[in-house]
Coordinates of N, CA and C in Angstrom, one line a residue:
M401 N 25.3 -43.9 -10.2 CA 25.3 -42.5 -10.5 C 25.1 -41.6 -9.3
T402 N 25.9 -40.7 -9.0 CA 25.7 -39.8 -7.9 C 25.6 -38.4 -8.3
Q403 N 24.8 -37.6 -7.6 CA 24.7 -36.2 -7.9 C 25.7 -35.5 -6.9
T404 N 26.4 -34.5 -7.3 CA 27.3 -33.8 -6.4 C 26.7 -32.7 -5.6
K405 N 25.8 -31.9 -6.2 CA 25.3 -30.8 -5.4 C 23.8 -30.7 -5.5
P406 N 23.2 -30.6 -4.3 CA 21.7 -30.4 -4.3 C 21.3 -29.1 -4.9
I407 N 20.1 -29.0 -5.4 CA 19.6 -27.7 -5.9 C 18.7 -27.1 -4.8
V408 N 18.9 -25.8 -4.5 CA 18.2 -25.1 -3.5 C 17.6 -23.8 -4.0
S409 N 16.4 -23.5 -3.6 CA 15.8 -22.3 -4.0 C 15.1 -21.6 -2.8
I410 N 15.4 -20.4 -2.5 CA 14.8 -19.7 -1.4 C 13.4 -19.3 -1.9
E411 N 12.4 -19.6 -1.1 CA 11.0 -19.4 -1.5 C 10.4 -18.1 -0.8
N412 N 10.8 -17.9 0.5 CA 10.2 -16.9 1.3 C 11.2 -16.5 2.4
V413 N 11.4 -15.2 2.6 CA 12.1 -14.7 3.7 C 11.2 -13.8 4.5
V414 N 11.0 -14.1 5.8 CA 10.2 -13.3 6.7 C 11.1 -12.5 7.6
A415 N 10.9 -11.2 7.6 CA 11.7 -10.3 8.4 C 10.7 -9.4 9.3
S416 N 11.1 -9.2 10.5 CA 10.4 -8.3 11.4 C 11.2 -7.0 11.4
A417 N 10.5 -5.9 11.7 CA 11.2 -4.6 11.8 C 10.4 -3.8 12.8
S418 N 11.1 -2.7 13.3 CA 10.5 -1.8 14.1 C 11.0 -0.4 13.9
V419 N 10.1 0.6 13.8 CA 10.6 2.0 13.7 C 10.5 2.7 15.0
D420 N 10.2 2.0 16.1 CA 10.2 2.4 17.5 C 9.4 3.7 17.7
Q421 N 8.2 3.7 17.1 CA 7.2 4.8 17.3 C 5.8 4.3 16.9
A422 N 4.8 4.9 17.4 CA 3.5 4.6 16.9 C 3.2 5.2 15.5
I423 N 2.4 4.4 14.8 CA 2.0 4.9 13.4 C 0.5 4.9 13.3
D424 N 0.0 6.1 12.8 CA -1.4 6.2 12.6 C -1.9 5.5 11.4
L425 N -2.4 4.3 11.5 CA -2.8 3.5 10.4 C -3.9 4.1 9.6
K426 N -4.8 4.8 10.3 CA -5.9 5.5 9.5 C -5.4 6.5 8.6
D427 N -4.3 7.2 9.0 CA -3.7 8.2 8.1 C -3.0 7.5 7.0
V428 N -2.4 6.4 7.2 CA -1.7 5.6 6.2 C -2.7 5.2 5.1
T429 N -3.9 4.7 5.5 CA -4.9 4.3 4.5 C -5.4 5.4 3.7
K430 N -5.5 6.6 4.3 CA -5.9 7.8 3.6 C -4.9 8.2 2.5
K431 N -3.6 8.1 2.9 CA -2.5 8.6 2.0 C -2.1 7.5 1.0
F432 N -2.4 6.2 1.3 CA -2.1 5.1 0.5 C -3.4 4.2 0.4
P433 N -4.3 4.6 -0.5 CA -5.6 3.9 -0.6 C -5.5 2.4 -1.1
E434 N -4.3 2.1 -1.7 CA -4.2 0.7 -2.2 C -3.8 -0.3 -1.0
T435 N -3.5 0.3 0.2 CA -3.2 -0.6 1.3 C -4.5 -1.3 1.8
E436 N -4.4 -2.4 2.5 CA -5.6 -3.1 3.0 C -5.5 -3.1 4.5
W437 N -6.6 -2.6 5.1 CA -6.7 -2.5 6.6 C -8.1 -2.8 7.0
H438 N -8.3 -3.8 7.8 CA -9.6 -4.2 8.3 C -9.5 -4.4 9.8
P439 N -9.4 -3.3 10.6 CA -9.1 -3.5 12.0 C -10.0 -4.3 12.8
D440 N -11.3 -4.5 12.3 CA -12.2 -5.4 13.0 C -11.8 -6.8 12.9
Q441 N -11.1 -7.2 11.8 CA -10.7 -8.5 11.5 C -9.2 -8.8 12.0
F442 N -8.3 -7.8 11.8 CA -6.9 -8.0 12.0 C -6.3 -6.6 12.3
P443 N -5.4 -6.5 13.3 CA -4.9 -5.1 13.6 C -3.9 -4.6 12.6
G444 N -3.3 -5.5 11.8 CA -2.2 -5.0 10.9 C -2.7 -4.5 9.6
L445 N -2.0 -3.5 9.0 CA -2.3 -3.0 7.7 C -1.4 -3.6 6.7
V446 N -1.9 -4.0 5.6 CA -1.1 -4.7 4.6 C -0.6 -3.7 3.5
F447 N 0.7 -3.5 3.4 CA 1.3 -2.6 2.4 C 2.1 -3.5 1.4
R448 N 1.5 -3.6 0.2 CA 2.2 -4.4 -0.8 C 3.1 -3.6 -1.7
L449 N 4.2 -4.2 -2.1 CA 5.1 -3.6 -3.1 C 5.1 -4.5 -4.3
K450 N 5.2 -3.8 -5.5 CA 5.4 -4.6 -6.7 C 6.8 -5.0 -6.9
S451 N 7.7 -4.0 -6.4 CA 9.2 -4.3 -6.6 C 9.9 -3.8 -5.3
P452 N 10.5 -4.7 -4.6 CA 10.4 -6.1 -4.7 C 9.0 -6.6 -4.3
K453 N 8.6 -7.7 -4.9 CA 7.2 -8.2 -4.7 C 7.1 -8.8 -3.3
T454 N 6.6 -8.0 -2.4 CA 6.4 -8.4 -1.0 C 5.2 -7.8 -0.4
A455 N 4.8 -8.3 0.8 CA 3.7 -7.7 1.5 C 4.3 -7.4 2.9
T456 N 4.1 -6.2 3.4 CA 4.5 -5.8 4.7 C 3.3 -5.5 5.6
L457 N 3.2 -6.2 6.7 CA 2.2 -5.8 7.7 C 2.8 -4.7 8.6
I458 N 1.9 -3.7 8.7 CA 2.4 -2.6 9.6 C 1.4 -2.5 10.8
F459 N 1.9 -2.4 12.0 CA 1.0 -2.3 13.2 C 1.2 -0.9 13.8
R460 N 0.1 -0.6 14.6 CA 0.1 0.8 15.2 C 1.4 1.0 16.1
S461 N 1.9 -0.1 16.6 CA 3.1 0.1 17.5 C 4.4 0.5 16.7
G462 N 4.3 0.4 15.4 CA 5.5 0.7 14.6 C 6.3 -0.5 14.3
K463 N 5.7 -1.7 14.7 CA 6.3 -2.9 14.3 C 5.8 -3.4 12.9
M464 N 6.7 -4.1 12.2 CA 6.3 -4.5 10.8 C 6.8 -6.0 10.7
V465 N 6.1 -6.7 9.7 CA 6.5 -8.0 9.4 C 6.4 -8.1 7.8
C466 N 7.5 -8.3 7.2 CA 7.6 -8.4 5.7 C 7.7 -9.9 5.3
T467 N 6.9 -10.3 4.3 CA 6.9 -11.6 3.8 C 7.0 -11.5 2.3
G468 N 7.5 -12.6 1.7 CA 7.5 -12.7 0.2 C 8.9 -12.5 -0.4
G469 N 9.9 -12.0 0.4 CA 11.2 -11.8 -0.1 C 11.8 -13.1 -0.6
K470 N 12.6 -13.0 -1.6 CA 13.3 -14.2 -2.1 C 14.8 -14.3 -1.7
S471 N 15.1 -13.3 -0.8 CA 16.5 -13.3 -0.3 C 16.5 -12.4 0.9
E472 N 17.5 -12.5 1.8 CA 17.6 -11.6 2.9 C 17.6 -10.1 2.4
A473 N 18.5 -9.9 1.4 CA 18.6 -8.5 0.9 C 17.3 -8.0 0.4
M474 N 16.5 -8.8 -0.3 CA 15.2 -8.4 -0.8 C 14.3 -8.0 0.3
A475 N 14.2 -8.8 1.4 CA 13.4 -8.5 2.5 C 13.8 -7.2 3.2
I476 N 15.1 -7.0 3.3 CA 15.6 -5.7 4.0 C 15.2 -4.5 3.1
K477 N 15.5 -4.7 1.7 CA 15.2 -3.6 0.8 C 13.7 -3.3 0.8
A478 N 12.8 -4.3 0.9 CA 11.4 -4.1 0.9 C 11.0 -3.2 2.1
V479 N 11.5 -3.6 3.3 CA 11.1 -2.8 4.5 C 11.6 -1.4 4.4
R480 N 12.8 -1.2 3.9 CA 13.4 0.2 3.7 C 12.5 0.9 2.7
T481 N 12.1 0.3 1.6 CA 11.2 0.9 0.6 C 9.9 1.3 1.2
V482 N 9.3 0.5 2.1 CA 8.0 0.8 2.7 C 8.2 2.1 3.6
V483 N 9.2 2.1 4.4 CA 9.5 3.3 5.2 C 9.7 4.5 4.4
K484 N 10.5 4.4 3.3 CA 10.7 5.5 2.4 C 9.4 6.0 1.8
Q485 N 8.6 5.1 1.4 CA 7.3 5.5 0.8 C 6.4 6.2 1.8
L486 N 6.4 5.6 3.0 CA 5.6 6.3 4.1 C 6.0 7.7 4.3
R487 N 7.4 7.9 4.4 CA 7.9 9.2 4.6 C 7.5 10.2 3.4
K488 N 7.6 9.6 2.2 CA 7.2 10.4 1.0 C 5.8 10.8 1.1
G489 N 5.0 10.0 1.6 CA 3.5 10.2 1.8 C 3.2 11.1 3.0
K490 N 4.2 11.7 3.6 CA 4.1 12.6 4.7 C 3.6 11.9 6.0
I491 N 4.0 10.6 6.2 CA 3.8 9.9 7.4 C 5.2 10.1 8.2
K492 N 5.1 10.8 9.3 CA 6.4 11.1 10.0 C 6.9 9.9 10.7
I493 N 8.1 9.4 10.2 CA 8.8 8.3 10.8 C 10.3 8.8 11.1
K494 N 10.6 8.9 12.4 CA 11.8 9.6 12.8 C 13.0 8.7 12.6
K495 N 12.9 7.4 12.9 CA 14.1 6.5 12.8 C 13.9 5.5 11.7
D496 N 15.1 5.0 11.2 CA 15.1 4.0 10.2 C 14.7 2.7 10.9
A497 N 14.1 1.8 10.2 CA 13.6 0.5 10.7 C 14.8 -0.4 11.1
V498 N 14.7 -1.0 12.3 CA 15.6 -2.0 12.7 C 15.0 -3.3 12.2
I499 N 15.8 -4.0 11.4 CA 15.2 -5.2 10.7 C 15.9 -6.5 11.1
T500 N 15.1 -7.5 11.4 CA 15.7 -8.8 11.8 C 15.0 -9.9 10.9
V501 N 15.8 -10.8 10.3 CA 15.3 -11.9 9.6 C 14.8 -13.0 10.6
Q502 N 13.6 -13.4 10.5 CA 13.0 -14.3 11.4 C 13.0 -15.8 10.9
N503 N 12.8 -15.9 9.6 CA 12.6 -17.3 9.1 C 12.9 -17.2 7.6
I504 N 13.6 -18.3 7.1 CA 13.8 -18.4 5.7 C 13.3 -19.8 5.3
V505 N 12.4 -19.9 4.3 CA 11.9 -21.1 3.8 C 12.5 -21.4 2.4
A506 N 13.0 -22.6 2.2 CA 13.6 -22.9 0.9 C 13.1 -24.3 0.5
S507 N 13.1 -24.5 -0.8 CA 12.8 -25.8 -1.3 C 14.0 -26.3 -2.0
G508 N 14.1 -27.6 -2.2 CA 15.3 -28.1 -2.9 C 15.1 -29.6 -3.4
S509 N 16.1 -30.0 -4.1 CA 16.1 -31.4 -4.6 C 17.5 -32.0 -4.4
L510 N 17.6 -33.2 -3.8 CA 18.8 -33.9 -3.6 C 19.3 -34.7 -4.8
G511 N 18.4 -34.8 -5.8 CA 18.8 -35.5 -7.0 C 18.7 -37.0 -7.0
G512 N 18.1 -37.5 -6.0 CA 17.9 -39.0 -5.9 C 16.8 -39.3 -4.9
K513 N 16.4 -40.5 -4.9 CA 15.3 -40.9 -4.0 C 15.8 -41.2 -2.6
I514 N 15.0 -41.0 -1.6 CA 15.4 -41.3 -0.2 C 14.6 -42.4 0.4
H515 N 15.3 -43.3 1.1 CA 14.6 -44.4 1.8 C 14.1 -43.8 3.1
L516 N 12.8 -43.3 3.1 CA 12.3 -42.6 4.3 C 12.2 -43.4 5.6
E517 N 11.7 -44.7 5.4 CA 11.6 -45.5 6.6 C 12.9 -45.8 7.2
D518 N 13.9 -46.1 6.4 CA 15.3 -46.4 6.9 C 15.9 -45.1 7.5
A519 N 15.6 -44.0 6.9 CA 16.1 -42.7 7.3 C 15.6 -42.4 8.7
A520 N 14.3 -42.6 8.9 CA 13.6 -42.3 10.2 C 14.2 -43.1 11.3
R521 N 14.6 -44.4 11.0 CA 15.2 -45.2 12.0 C 16.7 -44.8 12.3
R522 N 17.4 -44.4 11.3 CA 18.8 -44.2 11.4 C 19.3 -42.7 11.6
L523 N 18.4 -41.8 11.4 CA 18.7 -40.4 11.6 C 18.2 -39.9 13.0
P524 N 19.0 -39.4 13.8 CA 18.5 -38.8 15.1 C 17.6 -37.6 14.9
R525 N 16.7 -37.4 15.8 CA 15.7 -36.2 15.7 C 14.9 -36.3 14.5
S526 N 14.5 -37.5 14.0 CA 13.7 -37.6 12.8 C 12.4 -38.3 13.2
M527 N 11.3 -37.9 12.4 CA 10.0 -38.4 12.7 C 9.4 -38.7 11.3
Y528 N 8.8 -39.9 11.2 CA 8.1 -40.2 9.9 C 6.9 -41.0 10.2
E529 N 5.7 -40.4 9.9 CA 4.4 -41.0 10.1 C 3.6 -40.8 8.8
P530 N 3.9 -41.8 7.8 CA 3.3 -41.6 6.5 C 1.8 -41.5 6.5
E531 N 1.1 -42.0 7.5 CA -0.4 -41.9 7.4 C -0.8 -40.5 7.8
Q532 N 0.1 -39.8 8.4 CA -0.3 -38.4 8.8 C 0.3 -37.3 7.9
F533 N 1.6 -37.6 7.4 CA 2.3 -36.7 6.5 C 3.3 -37.5 5.6
P534 N 3.3 -37.2 4.3 CA 4.1 -38.0 3.5 C 5.7 -37.8 3.6
G535 N 6.1 -36.8 4.4 CA 7.5 -36.5 4.5 C 8.1 -36.9 5.8
L536 N 9.4 -37.0 5.9 CA 10.1 -37.2 7.1 C 10.5 -35.9 7.7
I537 N 10.3 -35.7 8.9 CA 10.6 -34.4 9.6 C 11.9 -34.6 10.3
H538 N 12.9 -33.8 9.9 CA 14.2 -33.9 10.6 C 14.6 -32.6 11.2
R539 N 14.8 -32.6 12.5 CA 15.2 -31.4 13.2 C 16.8 -31.4 13.3
M540 N 17.3 -30.4 12.6 CA 18.8 -30.3 12.6 C 19.2 -29.4 13.8
V541 N 20.3 -29.7 14.4 CA 20.8 -28.9 15.6 C 21.6 -27.8 15.1
D542 N 22.6 -28.0 14.2 CA 23.5 -27.0 13.7 C 23.6 -27.0 12.2
P543 N 23.1 -26.1 11.5 CA 22.3 -24.9 12.0 C 20.9 -25.4 12.4
K544 N 20.3 -24.6 13.3 CA 19.0 -25.0 13.9 C 17.9 -24.7 12.8
T545 N 17.5 -25.8 12.1 CA 16.5 -25.8 11.1 C 15.6 -27.0 11.2
V546 N 14.5 -27.0 10.4 CA 13.7 -28.2 10.3 C 13.7 -28.5 8.8
L547 N 13.9 -29.8 8.5 CA 13.9 -30.2 7.1 C 12.8 -31.2 6.9
L548 N 12.0 -31.0 5.9 CA 11.0 -32.0 5.5 C 11.5 -32.7 4.2
L549 N 11.7 -34.0 4.4 CA 12.3 -34.8 3.3 C 11.3 -35.7 2.7
F550 N 11.2 -35.8 1.4 CA 10.3 -36.6 0.7 C 11.0 -37.7 -0.1
A551 N 10.3 -38.8 -0.3 CA 10.8 -40.0 -0.9 C 11.4 -39.6 -2.3
S552 N 10.9 -38.6 -3.0 CA 11.3 -38.2 -4.3 C 12.7 -37.6 -4.3
G553 N 13.2 -37.2 -3.1 CA 14.4 -36.5 -2.9 C 14.2 -35.0 -2.8
K554 N 13.0 -34.6 -2.9 CA 12.6 -33.1 -2.8 C 12.7 -32.8 -1.3
L555 N 12.9 -31.6 -0.9 CA 12.9 -31.2 0.5 C 12.4 -29.8 0.7
V556 N 12.0 -29.5 1.9 CA 11.7 -28.1 2.3 C 12.6 -27.8 3.6
C557 N 13.2 -26.7 3.6 CA 14.0 -26.3 4.8 C 13.4 -25.1 5.4
T558 N 13.1 -25.1 6.7 CA 12.5 -23.9 7.3 C 13.2 -23.6 8.7
G559 N 13.1 -22.4 9.1 CA 13.6 -22.1 10.4 C 15.0 -21.4 10.4
A560 N 15.6 -21.3 9.2 CA 16.9 -20.7 9.1 C 16.8 -19.1 9.3
K561 N 17.8 -18.5 9.9 CA 17.8 -17.1 10.0 C 18.7 -16.4 9.0
K562 N 19.6 -17.2 8.4 CA 20.5 -16.7 7.4 C 20.5 -17.6 6.2
E563 N 20.7 -17.1 5.0 CA 20.7 -17.9 3.8 C 21.8 -18.9 3.9
S564 N 22.9 -18.6 4.4 CA 24.0 -19.5 4.5 C 23.6 -20.8 5.4
D565 N 22.7 -20.6 6.3 CA 22.2 -21.7 7.2 C 21.4 -22.7 6.3
V566 N 20.6 -22.1 5.4 CA 19.8 -23.0 4.5 C 20.8 -23.9 3.7
Y567 N 21.8 -23.3 3.1 CA 22.7 -24.1 2.3 C 23.5 -25.1 3.1
K568 N 23.9 -24.7 4.3 CA 24.6 -25.6 5.2 C 23.7 -26.8 5.7
S569 N 22.4 -26.5 6.0 CA 21.5 -27.5 6.4 C 21.3 -28.6 5.3
V570 N 21.1 -28.1 4.0 CA 20.9 -29.0 2.9 C 22.1 -29.8 2.6
H571 N 23.3 -29.1 2.7 CA 24.6 -29.8 2.5 C 24.7 -30.9 3.6
N572 N 24.5 -30.6 4.8 CA 24.6 -31.5 6.0 C 23.7 -32.7 5.8
I573 N 22.4 -32.5 5.5 CA 21.5 -33.6 5.4 C 21.9 -34.5 4.2
H574 N 22.3 -33.9 3.1 CA 22.7 -34.6 1.9 C 23.9 -35.5 2.3
A575 N 24.9 -34.9 2.9 CA 26.1 -35.7 3.3 C 25.7 -36.8 4.3
L576 N 24.8 -36.6 5.2 CA 24.4 -37.6 6.2 C 23.6 -38.7 5.5
L577 N 22.8 -38.4 4.6 CA 22.0 -39.4 3.8 C 23.0 -40.3 3.0
E578 N 23.9 -39.6 2.4 CA 24.9 -40.3 1.6 C 25.8 -41.3 2.4
E579 N 26.2 -40.7 3.6 CA 27.1 -41.5 4.5 C 26.4 -42.7 5.0
K580 N 25.1 -42.6 5.3 CA 24.3 -43.7 5.8 C 23.7 -44.6 4.7
N581 N 24.1 -44.2 3.4 CA 23.6 -45.0 2.3 C 22.1 -45.0 2.2
L582 N 21.5 -43.8 2.4 CA 20.0 -43.7 2.3 C 19.5 -43.1 1.1
M583 N 20.4 -42.7 0.1 CA 20.0 -42.1 -1.1 C 20.1 -43.2 -2.2
L584 N 19.2 -43.1 -3.1 CA 19.1 -44.0 -4.3 C 19.1 -43.2 -5.5
Y585 N 20.2 -43.3 -6.4 CA 20.3 -42.6 -7.6 C 19.9 -43.5 -8.8
T586 N 19.2 -43.0 -9.8 CA 18.8 -43.8 -10.9 C 19.5 -43.3 -12.2

């Protein structure tokens, strides 16, 4: 029995952004009391949104880091929403944020078990040390991602900059495992 298509779920999209100006974080905390800012512990202010459910770190420099998005579009929308809310709260922001996706983390299932020891021997750029970590670490070159493969057939893909790279990575590893006869279907 073979499975035709792996199942993939985007878990987190991390995007960086900049509005190219300084932001007075003390003023932001006054106008948005629900934000979290403890400058003695960490320089960034945490601005949480309920929709889309994300957390955006805002720094004095005008740089931001948004986490928690479930898609590229959601991460971009979250940053734009934060900037819009800051403007509504009378925080002067002249330019729109320039947003770049930094990392996409996804989980998935290949639908069968993987022979990890064989895979470690036969897949280039792979590392498997079960006494340190239960998964095989595979560094894919194109697209440039890191895949954590588990004996159960579950996986984690990280390092992608575009959602399409996540799907391409999972497809590529699945095809490679199939080709090398490293998948076991029950």
